[in-house]
mmCIF file of C-alpha atoms in Angstrom:
data_model
loop_
_atom_site.group_PDB
_atom_site.id
_atom_site.type_symbol
_atom_site.label_atom_id
_atom_site.label_comp_id
_atom_site.label_asym_id
_atom_site.label_seq_id
_atom_site.Cartn_x
_atom_site.Cartn_y
_atom_site.Cartn_z
ATOM 1 C CA MET M 1 -53.699 22.995 97.687
ATOM 2 C CA LYS M 2 -56.227 23.082 95.336
ATOM 3 C CA ARG M 3 -57.130 26.372 93.921
ATOM 4 C CA ARG M 4 -60.924 28.017 94.875
ATOM 5 C CA THR M 5 -62.319 29.813 92.061
ATOM 6 C CA LEU M 6 -65.463 31.550 91.482
ATOM 7 C CA VAL M 7 -67.395 32.273 88.542
ATOM 8 C CA ALA M 8 -70.396 34.288 88.090
ATOM 9 C CA SER M 9 -72.323 35.752 85.251
ATOM 10 C CA GLU M 10 -75.976 37.456 84.816
ATOM 11 C CA PHE M 11 -77.055 35.611 81.874
ATOM 12 C CA ASN M 12 -79.944 34.264 84.042
ATOM 13 C CA ALA M 13 -81.435 37.545 84.954
ATOM 14 C CA LYS M 14 -81.975 38.195 80.801
ATOM 15 C CA ASP M 15 -82.444 35.071 79.184
ATOM 16 C CA ARG M 16 -81.995 36.520 76.185
ATOM 17 C CA ALA M 17 -80.521 34.046 73.318
ATOM 18 C CA HIS M 18 -77.207 36.083 72.760
ATOM 19 C CA PHE M 19 -76.517 35.439 76.361
ATOM 20 C CA ALA M 20 -76.362 31.899 75.608
ATOM 21 C CA SER M 21 -72.696 32.536 74.737
ATOM 22 C CA ALA M 22 -71.912 34.004 78.214
ATOM 23 C CA TYR M 23 -73.562 30.789 79.985
ATOM 24 C CA GLU M 24 -71.238 28.457 77.919
ATOM 25 C CA PHE M 25 -67.967 29.942 78.774
ATOM 26 C CA CYS M 26 -69.007 30.154 82.198
ATOM 27 C CA ARG M 27 -70.397 26.516 82.602
ATOM 28 C CA ILE M 28 -66.921 25.285 80.566
ATOM 29 C CA VAL M 29 -64.896 27.449 83.023
ATOM 30 C CA ALA M 30 -66.663 25.716 85.678
ATOM 31 C CA GLU M 31 -65.949 22.578 84.701
ATOM 32 C CA CYS M 32 -62.246 22.882 83.779
ATOM 33 C CA GLU M 33 -61.971 24.293 87.151
ATOM 34 C CA ASP M 34 -63.757 22.707 89.217
ATOM 35 C CA ALA M 35 -65.316 26.005 90.220
ATOM 36 C CA ASP M 36 -68.177 27.597 92.007
ATOM 37 C CA LEU M 37 -70.898 29.216 89.538
ATOM 38 C CA ILE M 38 -73.267 31.830 90.394
ATOM 39 C CA ALA M 39 -75.536 33.521 87.936
ATOM 40 C CA PRO M 40 -78.104 34.914 89.716
ATOM 41 C CA GLY M 41 -82.242 34.774 88.818
ATOM 42 C CA ILE M 42 -83.579 38.486 88.272
ATOM 43 C CA ASP M 43 -85.235 39.798 91.854
ATOM 44 C CA ASN M 44 -88.480 39.686 91.308
ATOM 45 C CA TYR M 45 -88.993 42.351 93.703
ATOM 46 C CA LEU M 46 -92.633 42.976 92.370
ATOM 47 C CA THR M 47 -93.876 39.498 92.752
ATOM 48 C CA ARG M 48 -92.928 40.059 96.094
ATOM 49 C CA ARG M 49 -94.601 43.140 96.824
ATOM 50 C CA PHE M 50 -97.818 43.186 94.730
ATOM 51 C CA HIS M 51 -97.894 39.334 93.588
ATOM 52 C CA ALA M 52 -101.904 39.591 94.409
ATOM 53 C CA ILE M 53 -102.300 42.065 91.228
ATOM 54 C CA LEU M 54 -100.107 41.168 89.255
ATOM 55 C CA PRO M 55 -100.858 38.916 85.882
ATOM 56 C CA LYS M 56 -100.112 34.905 86.911
ATOM 57 C CA HIS M 57 -98.709 34.280 83.660
ATOM 58 C CA ASP M 58 -95.936 37.132 82.701
ATOM 59 C CA PRO M 59 -94.365 37.972 86.754
ATOM 60 C CA HIS M 60 -90.944 38.108 84.609
ATOM 61 C CA ASN M 61 -92.336 40.440 82.043
ATOM 62 C CA VAL M 62 -93.701 42.454 83.599
ATOM 63 C CA GLN M 63 -90.120 43.016 86.237
ATOM 64 C CA ARG M 64 -88.192 43.194 83.140
ATOM 65 C CA ASP M 65 -90.592 45.811 81.653
ATOM 66 C CA PHE M 66 -90.350 47.989 85.224
ATOM 67 C CA ASN M 67 -86.726 47.618 84.969
ATOM 68 C CA ARG M 68 -86.461 49.099 81.335
ATOM 69 C CA LEU M 69 -88.573 52.176 82.478
ATOM 70 C CA THR M 70 -86.685 52.630 85.729
ATOM 71 C CA ASN M 71 -83.169 52.456 83.741
ATOM 72 C CA ALA M 72 -84.420 55.022 81.013
ATOM 73 C CA PHE M 73 -85.754 57.820 83.994
ATOM 74 C CA ARG M 74 -82.204 57.209 85.685
ATOM 75 C CA LYS M 75 -80.552 57.382 82.502
ATOM 76 C CA GLY M 76 -82.432 60.825 81.775
ATOM 77 C CA LEU M 77 -81.005 61.656 85.285
ATOM 78 C CA GLY M 78 -77.467 61.093 84.769
ATOM 79 C CA LEU M 79 -77.835 57.806 87.214
ATOM 80 C CA MET M 80 -76.229 54.514 86.190
ATOM 81 C CA ASN M 81 -78.677 51.674 85.615
ATOM 82 C CA ALA M 82 -79.618 49.698 88.472
ATOM 83 C CA PRO M 83 -78.711 46.102 89.407
ATOM 84 C CA SER M 84 -81.196 43.554 88.489
ATOM 85 C CA ILE M 85 -80.309 40.149 89.641
ATOM 86 C CA GLU M 86 -81.033 38.542 93.277
ATOM 87 C CA HIS M 87 -78.501 39.151 96.236
ATOM 88 C CA VAL M 88 -75.850 36.570 96.560
ATOM 89 C CA GLN M 89 -74.066 36.201 99.884
ATOM 90 C CA LEU M 90 -70.370 35.031 99.622
ATOM 91 C CA THR M 91 -69.289 32.572 102.626
ATOM 92 C CA GLN M 92 -65.940 32.000 102.156
ATOM 93 C CA ASP M 93 -62.881 33.359 100.246
ATOM 94 C CA TYR M 94 -61.515 32.643 96.593
ATOM 95 C CA ASP M 95 -57.917 32.252 94.720
ATOM 96 C CA LEU M 96 -59.840 33.690 91.785
ATOM 97 C CA PHE M 97 -62.917 35.395 90.255
ATOM 98 C CA PHE M 98 -63.721 35.570 86.998
ATOM 99 C CA PHE M 99 -66.851 37.702 85.823
ATOM 100 C CA VAL M 100 -68.446 37.238 82.593
ATOM 101 C CA ALA M 101 -70.079 40.516 81.364
ATOM 102 C CA TRP M 102 -72.323 41.093 78.418
ATOM 103 C CA SER M 103 -72.142 44.871 78.537
ATOM 104 C CA PRO M 104 -70.590 47.579 80.408
ATOM 105 C CA GLN M 105 -74.592 48.150 82.937
ATOM 106 C CA SER M 106 -74.048 44.341 83.475
ATOM 107 C CA LEU M 107 -70.990 45.926 85.806
ATOM 108 C CA VAL M 108 -73.130 47.205 88.000
ATOM 109 C CA GLU M 109 -75.063 43.848 89.382
ATOM 110 C CA LEU M 110 -71.172 43.529 90.935
ATOM 111 C CA SER M 111 -72.962 45.236 93.919
ATOM 112 C CA ARG M 112 -75.137 42.275 94.191
ATOM 113 C CA ILE M 113 -72.176 39.974 94.839
ATOM 114 C CA HIS M 114 -71.810 41.351 98.241
ATOM 115 C CA ASP M 115 -67.978 41.998 99.253
ATOM 116 C CA TRP M 116 -66.344 39.794 96.286
ATOM 117 C CA ARG M 117 -63.527 42.154 96.231
ATOM 118 C CA ARG M 118 -62.749 41.701 99.441
ATOM 119 C CA ARG M 119 -62.756 37.699 99.328
ATOM 120 C CA CYS M 120 -61.175 37.110 96.020
ATOM 121 C CA LYS M 121 -57.510 37.395 95.834
ATOM 122 C CA VAL M 122 -57.417 37.934 91.568
ATOM 123 C CA ALA M 123 -60.367 39.030 89.999
ATOM 124 C CA VAL M 124 -60.556 39.094 86.001
ATOM 125 C CA ALA M 125 -63.616 39.921 83.577
ATOM 126 C CA TYR M 126 -65.019 39.175 80.603
ATOM 127 C CA LEU M 127 -66.565 41.962 78.270
ATOM 128 C CA PHE M 128 -68.779 40.624 75.514
ATOM 129 C CA GLU M 129 -69.828 43.761 73.411
ATOM 130 C CA LEU M 130 -68.334 47.160 73.722
ATOM 131 C CA TRP M 131 -68.237 49.711 70.781
ATOM 132 C CA SER M 132 -65.943 52.996 70.024
ATOM 133 C CA SER M 133 -69.006 55.116 69.431
ATOM 134 C CA THR M 134 -70.447 54.593 73.114
ATOM 135 C CA LEU M 135 -66.967 54.600 75.065
ATOM 136 C CA GLU M 136 -67.776 57.772 76.348
ATOM 137 C CA GLU M 137 -71.480 57.235 76.829
ATOM 138 C CA ASP M 138 -70.290 54.400 78.782
ATOM 139 C CA ARG M 139 -67.423 55.891 81.204
ATOM 140 C CA ARG M 140 -69.384 55.708 84.604
ATOM 141 C CA TYR M 141 -69.599 52.218 84.080
ATOM 142 C CA LEU M 142 -66.364 51.442 82.788
ATOM 143 C CA LYS M 143 -64.783 53.189 85.616
ATOM 144 C CA LEU M 144 -66.271 50.150 87.671
ATOM 145 C CA LEU M 145 -63.583 47.890 85.802
ATOM 146 C CA ASP M 146 -61.230 48.990 88.289
ATOM 147 C CA GLN M 147 -61.849 46.634 90.678
ATOM 148 C CA PHE M 148 -60.470 44.046 88.146
ATOM 149 C CA ASP M 149 -56.616 42.997 87.269
ATOM 150 C CA HIS M 150 -57.962 42.450 84.097
ATOM 151 C CA VAL M 151 -59.980 42.840 81.539
ATOM 152 C CA PHE M 152 -60.528 40.886 77.846
ATOM 153 C CA LEU M 153 -62.575 41.912 75.598
ATOM 154 C CA LEU M 154 -64.080 41.155 72.361
ATOM 155 C CA HIS M 155 -63.758 44.217 70.956
ATOM 156 C CA SER M 156 -59.937 44.852 69.659
ATOM 157 C CA ALA M 157 -60.685 48.450 68.397
ATOM 158 C CA CYS M 158 -61.684 49.947 71.919
ATOM 159 C CA ILE M 159 -58.652 48.736 74.135
ATOM 160 C CA PRO M 160 -56.625 51.759 72.758
ATOM 161 C CA ARG M 161 -59.097 54.434 74.110
ATOM 162 C CA LEU M 162 -60.112 52.278 76.901
ATOM 163 C CA ARG M 163 -56.856 53.282 78.983
ATOM 164 C CA GLN M 164 -58.600 57.070 79.208
ATOM 165 C CA TYR M 165 -61.702 55.376 81.094
ATOM 166 C CA THR M 166 -59.783 52.399 83.462
ATOM 167 C CA ARG M 167 -56.452 52.257 84.680
ATOM 168 C CA THR M 168 -56.891 48.101 84.313
ATOM 169 C CA PRO M 169 -54.994 46.517 81.863
ATOM 170 C CA CYS M 170 -57.499 45.079 78.521
ATOM 171 C CA SER M 171 -56.138 42.912 75.707
ATOM 172 C CA PHE M 172 -57.816 40.829 73.454
ATOM 173 C CA LEU M 173 -60.261 37.446 73.859
ATOM 174 C CA ALA M 174 -62.234 36.013 70.725
ATOM 175 C CA THR M 175 -65.223 34.114 71.734
ATOM 176 C CA GLY M 176 -65.594 30.111 71.376
ATOM 177 C CA VAL M 177 -67.627 27.080 70.955
ATOM 178 C CA ASP M 178 -68.165 24.099 72.590
ATOM 179 C CA GLY M 179 -66.191 21.769 70.739
ATOM 180 C CA LEU M 180 -67.642 18.525 71.951
ATOM 181 C CA ILE M 181 -71.454 19.583 70.463
ATOM 182 C CA ALA M 182 -70.589 21.398 67.502
ATOM 183 C CA THR M 183 -68.654 19.041 66.095
ATOM 184 C CA PRO M 184 -70.249 16.620 62.968
ATOM 185 C CA TYR M 185 -67.556 13.819 63.721
ATOM 186 C CA LEU M 186 -69.222 12.641 67.105
ATOM 187 C CA SER M 187 -72.314 11.388 65.531
ATOM 188 C CA PRO M 188 -71.927 12.266 61.989
ATOM 189 C CA VAL M 189 -75.551 13.642 60.151
ATOM 190 C CA LYS M 190 -76.693 13.937 56.948
ATOM 191 C CA ARG M 191 -76.592 18.194 56.110
ATOM 192 C CA VAL M 192 -79.962 18.444 55.020
ATOM 193 C CA ILE M 193 -80.648 22.294 54.994
ATOM 194 C CA ASP M 194 -79.324 24.114 52.388
ATOM 195 C CA VAL M 195 -78.847 27.188 54.190
ATOM 196 C CA TYR M 196 -79.426 28.780 57.302
ATOM 197 C CA SER M 197 -79.473 32.560 58.809
ATOM 198 C CA ILE M 198 -79.861 33.513 62.083
ATOM 199 C CA GLY M 199 -79.654 37.067 63.684
ATOM 200 C CA ASN M 200 -79.286 39.854 61.661
ATOM 201 C CA ARG M 201 -79.072 39.394 58.174
ATOM 202 C CA ALA M 202 -78.501 41.300 54.627
ATOM 203 C CA ALA M 203 -81.955 42.014 53.498
ATOM 204 C CA LYS M 204 -81.268 41.514 49.739
ATOM 205 C CA ILE M 205 -79.709 38.578 50.056
ATOM 206 C CA HIS M 206 -82.319 36.890 52.378
ATOM 207 C CA GLY M 207 -84.969 38.128 49.701
ATOM 208 C CA GLN M 208 -83.278 35.723 46.810
ATOM 209 C CA LEU M 209 -82.753 32.928 49.125
ATOM 210 C CA LEU M 210 -87.002 33.308 50.040
ATOM 211 C CA LYS M 211 -87.151 33.059 46.292
ATOM 212 C CA LEU M 212 -85.052 30.289 45.493
ATOM 213 C CA ALA M 213 -86.691 28.569 48.427
ATOM 214 C CA GLU M 214 -89.905 28.782 46.483
ATOM 215 C CA GLU M 215 -88.910 27.978 42.903
ATOM 216 C CA ARG M 216 -86.076 25.492 44.069
ATOM 217 C CA ASP M 217 -87.519 23.854 46.786
ATOM 218 C CA LEU M 218 -84.481 24.783 48.404
ATOM 219 C CA PHE M 219 -84.738 24.490 52.599
ATOM 220 C CA TYR M 220 -83.538 27.629 53.551
ATOM 221 C CA LEU M 221 -83.451 28.096 57.667
ATOM 222 C CA TYR M 222 -84.293 31.779 59.408
ATOM 223 C CA ASP M 223 -85.412 33.664 61.774
ATOM 224 C CA THR M 224 -89.114 34.819 61.768
ATOM 225 C CA LEU M 225 -89.190 36.240 65.020
ATOM 226 C CA ALA M 226 -87.412 39.883 65.685
ATOM 227 C CA SER M 227 -84.418 38.349 67.592
ATOM 228 C CA THR M 228 -85.120 41.180 70.567
ATOM 229 C CA ASP M 229 -87.722 38.826 72.001
ATOM 230 C CA SER M 230 -86.281 35.498 71.815
ATOM 231 C CA ARG M 231 -86.372 34.276 75.319
ATOM 232 C CA VAL M 232 -84.680 30.961 76.218
ATOM 233 C CA LYS M 233 -85.970 28.368 78.151
ATOM 234 C CA ALA M 234 -83.313 26.290 78.929
ATOM 235 C CA TRP M 235 -79.519 27.780 77.896
ATOM 236 C CA HIS M 236 -78.053 23.943 77.407
ATOM 237 C CA GLU M 237 -80.974 22.969 74.945
ATOM 238 C CA HIS M 238 -80.535 26.282 73.369
ATOM 239 C CA ARG M 239 -77.086 25.640 72.626
ATOM 240 C CA LEU M 240 -77.371 21.928 71.657
ATOM 241 C CA LEU M 241 -79.990 22.921 69.307
ATOM 242 C CA LEU M 242 -78.294 25.323 67.598
ATOM 243 C CA ALA M 243 -74.912 23.274 67.141
ATOM 244 C CA ASN M 244 -77.561 19.917 66.195
ATOM 245 C CA ILE M 245 -78.544 22.668 63.130
ATOM 246 C CA ILE M 246 -75.679 23.661 62.139
ATOM 247 C CA ARG M 247 -73.967 20.239 61.598
ATOM 248 C CA ARG M 248 -76.824 19.712 59.497
ATOM 249 C CA THR M 249 -76.763 22.997 57.504
ATOM 250 C CA ARG M 250 -74.929 23.502 54.169
ATOM 251 C CA TYR M 251 -74.287 26.696 54.044
ATOM 252 C CA PHE M 252 -74.027 29.337 57.189
ATOM 253 C CA MET M 253 -75.080 32.652 56.404
ATOM 254 C CA ALA M 254 -72.221 34.778 58.089
ATOM 255 C CA PHE M 255 -71.736 39.242 57.850
ATOM 256 C CA SER M 256 -69.368 41.185 59.250
ATOM 257 C CA PRO M 257 -72.003 44.154 61.535
ATOM 258 C CA ALA M 258 -70.141 46.601 59.857
ATOM 259 C CA THR M 259 -71.144 45.946 56.536
ATOM 260 C CA LEU M 260 -75.396 45.205 57.668
ATOM 261 C CA ALA M 261 -77.483 48.121 57.371
ATOM 262 C CA ASN M 262 -79.583 47.529 60.664
ATOM 263 C CA SER M 263 -80.813 49.538 63.779
ATOM 264 C CA LYS M 264 -77.039 48.952 65.296
ATOM 265 C CA ALA M 265 -75.295 50.431 62.478
ATOM 266 C CA VAL M 266 -75.314 53.800 64.018
ATOM 267 C CA THR M 267 -73.332 52.055 66.849
ATOM 268 C CA VAL M 268 -70.905 49.775 65.156
ATOM 269 C CA ALA M 269 -70.264 52.825 63.003
ATOM 270 C CA GLY M 270 -68.488 50.557 61.072
ATOM 271 C CA GLU M 271 -66.026 49.270 63.343
ATOM 272 C CA GLN M 272 -64.369 45.263 62.859
ATOM 273 C CA VAL M 273 -64.920 42.847 65.494
ATOM 274 C CA LEU M 274 -65.371 38.773 64.985
ATOM 275 C CA PRO M 275 -68.845 38.017 65.295
ATOM 276 C CA ALA M 276 -69.801 34.552 67.125
ATOM 277 C CA ARG M 277 -72.062 33.044 64.329
ATOM 278 C CA LEU M 278 -67.876 32.742 62.985
ATOM 279 C CA PHE M 279 -67.034 30.501 65.042
ATOM 280 C CA GLU M 280 -70.325 28.549 65.239
ATOM 281 C CA GLY M 281 -70.607 28.170 61.668
ATOM 282 C CA ALA M 282 -66.879 27.035 61.228
ATOM 283 C CA ALA M 283 -66.894 24.542 64.412
ATOM 284 C CA GLY M 284 -70.022 22.626 63.044
ATOM 285 C CA GLY M 285 -68.827 22.386 59.207
ATOM 286 C CA ALA M 286 -70.825 24.375 57.692
ATOM 287 C CA VAL M 287 -69.140 26.822 54.639
ATOM 288 C CA MET M 288 -69.636 30.334 55.406
ATOM 289 C CA LEU M 289 -71.298 32.782 53.337
ATOM 290 C CA GLY M 290 -70.710 36.253 53.879
ATOM 291 C CA THR M 291 -68.275 38.891 54.915
ATOM 292 C CA ALA M 292 -65.412 38.685 56.725
ATOM 293 C CA PRO M 293 -64.321 41.330 59.254
ATOM 294 C CA GLN M 294 -61.489 43.476 58.019
ATOM 295 C CA CYS M 295 -59.642 42.708 61.319
ATOM 296 C CA ALA M 296 -55.704 41.824 62.018
ATOM 297 C CA GLU M 297 -58.158 38.763 64.479
ATOM 298 C CA PHE M 298 -59.400 37.137 61.421
ATOM 299 C CA GLY M 299 -56.727 36.766 59.809
ATOM 300 C CA ALA M 300 -55.291 34.807 62.537
ATOM 301 C CA HIS M 301 -58.477 33.047 64.103
ATOM 302 C CA PHE M 302 -59.662 31.981 60.673
ATOM 303 C CA ASP M 303 -56.001 31.017 58.942
ATOM 304 C CA TRP M 304 -57.326 28.657 55.778
ATOM 305 C CA PRO M 305 -58.459 29.459 52.727
ATOM 306 C CA ASP M 306 -62.018 30.040 51.961
ATOM 307 C CA ALA M 307 -63.104 30.415 56.323
ATOM 308 C CA VAL M 308 -65.892 32.499 54.933
ATOM 309 C CA ILE M 309 -66.767 32.759 51.026
ATOM 310 C CA GLU M 310 -67.402 36.586 50.122
ATOM 311 C CA VAL M 311 -70.565 37.642 48.922
ATOM 312 C CA SER M 312 -71.483 40.993 49.380
ATOM 313 C CA PRO M 313 -74.954 42.152 51.251
ATOM 314 C CA ASP M 314 -75.897 44.186 47.774
ATOM 315 C CA SER M 315 -74.950 41.290 45.991
ATOM 316 C CA SER M 316 -77.726 39.775 43.400
ATOM 317 C CA HIS M 317 -76.213 36.837 42.610
ATOM 318 C CA ILE M 318 -76.042 34.598 45.630
ATOM 319 C CA ALA M 319 -78.164 31.467 43.678
ATOM 320 C CA ASP M 320 -74.369 31.437 40.996
ATOM 321 C CA VAL M 321 -72.192 31.199 44.218
ATOM 322 C CA ILE M 322 -74.328 28.401 45.479
ATOM 323 C CA ASP M 323 -74.516 26.942 42.203
ATOM 324 C CA GLU M 324 -70.908 27.023 41.855
ATOM 325 C CA LEU M 325 -69.818 25.609 45.239
ATOM 326 C CA ASP M 326 -72.513 22.914 44.375
ATOM 327 C CA ALA M 327 -70.763 21.666 41.353
ATOM 328 C CA ASN M 328 -67.537 21.251 43.153
ATOM 329 C CA PRO M 329 -68.263 18.923 46.061
ATOM 330 C CA CYS M 330 -64.011 18.250 46.773
ATOM 331 C CA ARG M 331 -63.546 21.648 47.866
ATOM 332 C CA THR M 332 -66.596 22.103 49.995
ATOM 333 C CA GLU M 333 -66.125 18.980 52.262
ATOM 334 C CA LEU M 334 -62.257 20.379 52.334
ATOM 335 C CA LEU M 335 -63.145 23.226 53.660
ATOM 336 C CA ARG M 336 -65.851 21.843 56.304
ATOM 337 C CA ARG M 337 -63.174 19.428 57.433
ATOM 338 C CA THR M 338 -60.875 22.249 57.462
ATOM 339 C CA SER M 339 -62.767 24.419 59.213
ATOM 340 C CA THR M 340 -64.005 21.653 61.941
ATOM 341 C CA VAL M 341 -60.723 20.830 62.574
ATOM 342 C CA ARG M 342 -59.415 24.306 62.982
ATOM 343 C CA CYS M 343 -62.189 24.513 65.812
ATOM 344 C CA LEU M 344 -61.241 21.452 67.108
ATOM 345 C CA GLU M 345 -57.777 22.595 67.420
ATOM 346 C CA MET M 346 -58.328 26.569 68.413
ATOM 347 C CA HIS M 347 -61.841 27.760 69.358
ATOM 348 C CA ASP M 348 -63.185 25.512 71.795
ATOM 349 C CA TRP M 349 -63.791 27.630 74.939
ATOM 350 C CA VAL M 350 -61.408 26.026 76.979
ATOM 351 C CA TYR M 351 -58.159 27.977 74.809
ATOM 352 C CA ARG M 352 -59.655 31.440 75.688
ATOM 353 C CA TRP M 353 -59.586 30.229 79.709
ATOM 354 C CA ASP M 354 -56.267 28.938 78.889
ATOM 355 C CA HIS M 355 -55.118 31.748 77.391
ATOM 356 C CA ILE M 356 -56.638 33.903 80.449
ATOM 357 C CA LEU M 357 -54.831 31.817 83.085
ATOM 358 C CA ALA M 358 -51.560 32.495 81.343
ATOM 359 C CA THR M 359 -52.393 36.178 80.899
ATOM 360 C CA ILE M 360 -52.495 36.465 84.854
ATOM 361 C CA GLY M 361 -49.668 34.309 85.122
ATOM 362 C CA MET M 362 -51.952 31.289 86.808
ATOM 363 C CA GLN M 363 -51.678 27.598 86.072
ATOM 364 C CA SER M 364 -53.902 25.773 83.903
ATOM 365 C CA LEU M 365 -55.386 22.638 86.212
ATOM 366 C CA PRO M 366 -55.492 19.017 84.993
ATOM 367 C CA ARG M 367 -59.305 19.102 83.902
ATOM 368 C CA LEU M 368 -58.803 22.176 81.007
ATOM 369 C CA HIS M 369 -55.839 19.420 79.298
ATOM 370 C CA VAL M 370 -57.857 16.356 79.982
ATOM 371 C CA ARG M 371 -60.351 18.460 77.225
ATOM 372 C CA LYS M 372 -58.181 19.669 75.600
ATOM 373 C CA LEU M 373 -56.824 15.905 74.730
ATOM 374 C CA GLN M 374 -60.259 14.924 73.984
ATOM 375 C CA LEU M 375 -60.737 17.697 71.336
ATOM 376 C CA ARG M 376 -57.314 17.312 69.802
ATOM 377 C CA ARG M 377 -57.613 13.565 68.845
ATOM 378 C CA ILE M 378 -61.422 14.771 67.930
ATOM 379 C CA ALA M 379 -59.311 16.475 65.700
ATOM 380 C CA ALA M 380 -56.991 14.051 64.844
ATOM 381 C CA ASP M 381 -59.468 11.215 64.099
ATOM 382 C CA ALA M 382 -61.193 13.719 61.714
ATOM 383 C CA MET M 383 -58.085 14.101 59.635
ATOM 384 C CA ALA M 384 -57.590 10.136 59.292
ATOM 385 C CA LEU M 385 -60.898 10.512 57.064
ATOM 386 C CA ALA M 386 -59.504 12.429 54.619
#
């Protein structure tokens, strides 16, 4: 009999750029499973009740601001966040339920997917962000993990201590990419962007790159808007644009979160984690400059020389690093090809889903194998060009 799978996430209620990874994972899983995908939007109840007096141009922003204010009061009262997604009523039973959550707070959204646990035989979850420094304050949210049969986490350092907060088995799972849009080998293009930096960055390095952009006509592409305010209009368009930019990039900045001094430094507290940008940069064939996370998972997932060219956030010599690499095009070309091929072989989201299925004792379906075969054919063709 055909397996009935339900994939669910809250990404459509958030529309911040980093939720695009959740969208992409859910989409590829749904394609491999021929699954039902539910990603409810924000429950905009203020518009329903007060549409006559709310500003017409930003009702969603009003609702989000109200939700944030409400949750701040709830936190002060010792309560969990209120759910924010639209209500969903399931109409059939499922063999497998897969919930993709960004943070422990996302787990409250499960209450809006009515009767999900009774209707699903097996339930697994993937949690993108969880830091050891916040486990105790998140304890009530983490208790909601007891509803699942297995939980996968990006932050492996949290796993030993999680036994204090949930009885559900937990294991590590890295993020991934859509290798079919990320790879530069399906439609080769020129790398016209010299350096690309997105999201959190090292201030000292950024200043040097700005100066190089003025003095050398170096094309340095970077964020000029606050990432916390970045709202995405269309998930697929956003991921496609990011992939297309990286495929045209020579050098991609990729610092371990533990090495950066920014607003999240207290939360990160030196904890080592594999950031998504490592997979995105490598899959697009950009040479990554920055700091590799000091954890076993990095060596297992980036098992080739110079996967990240080490540059300290406090370095004063980023120009020398770029000049040295530019002077050795054979080295950089080998690195680009190796990074891209290894991502095609290891880091598409399909491999993450295959790992989940193996962990919970379920067979992968034919669609999954078709995608893996397609990725490996591209990788083989790329190696043949060497």
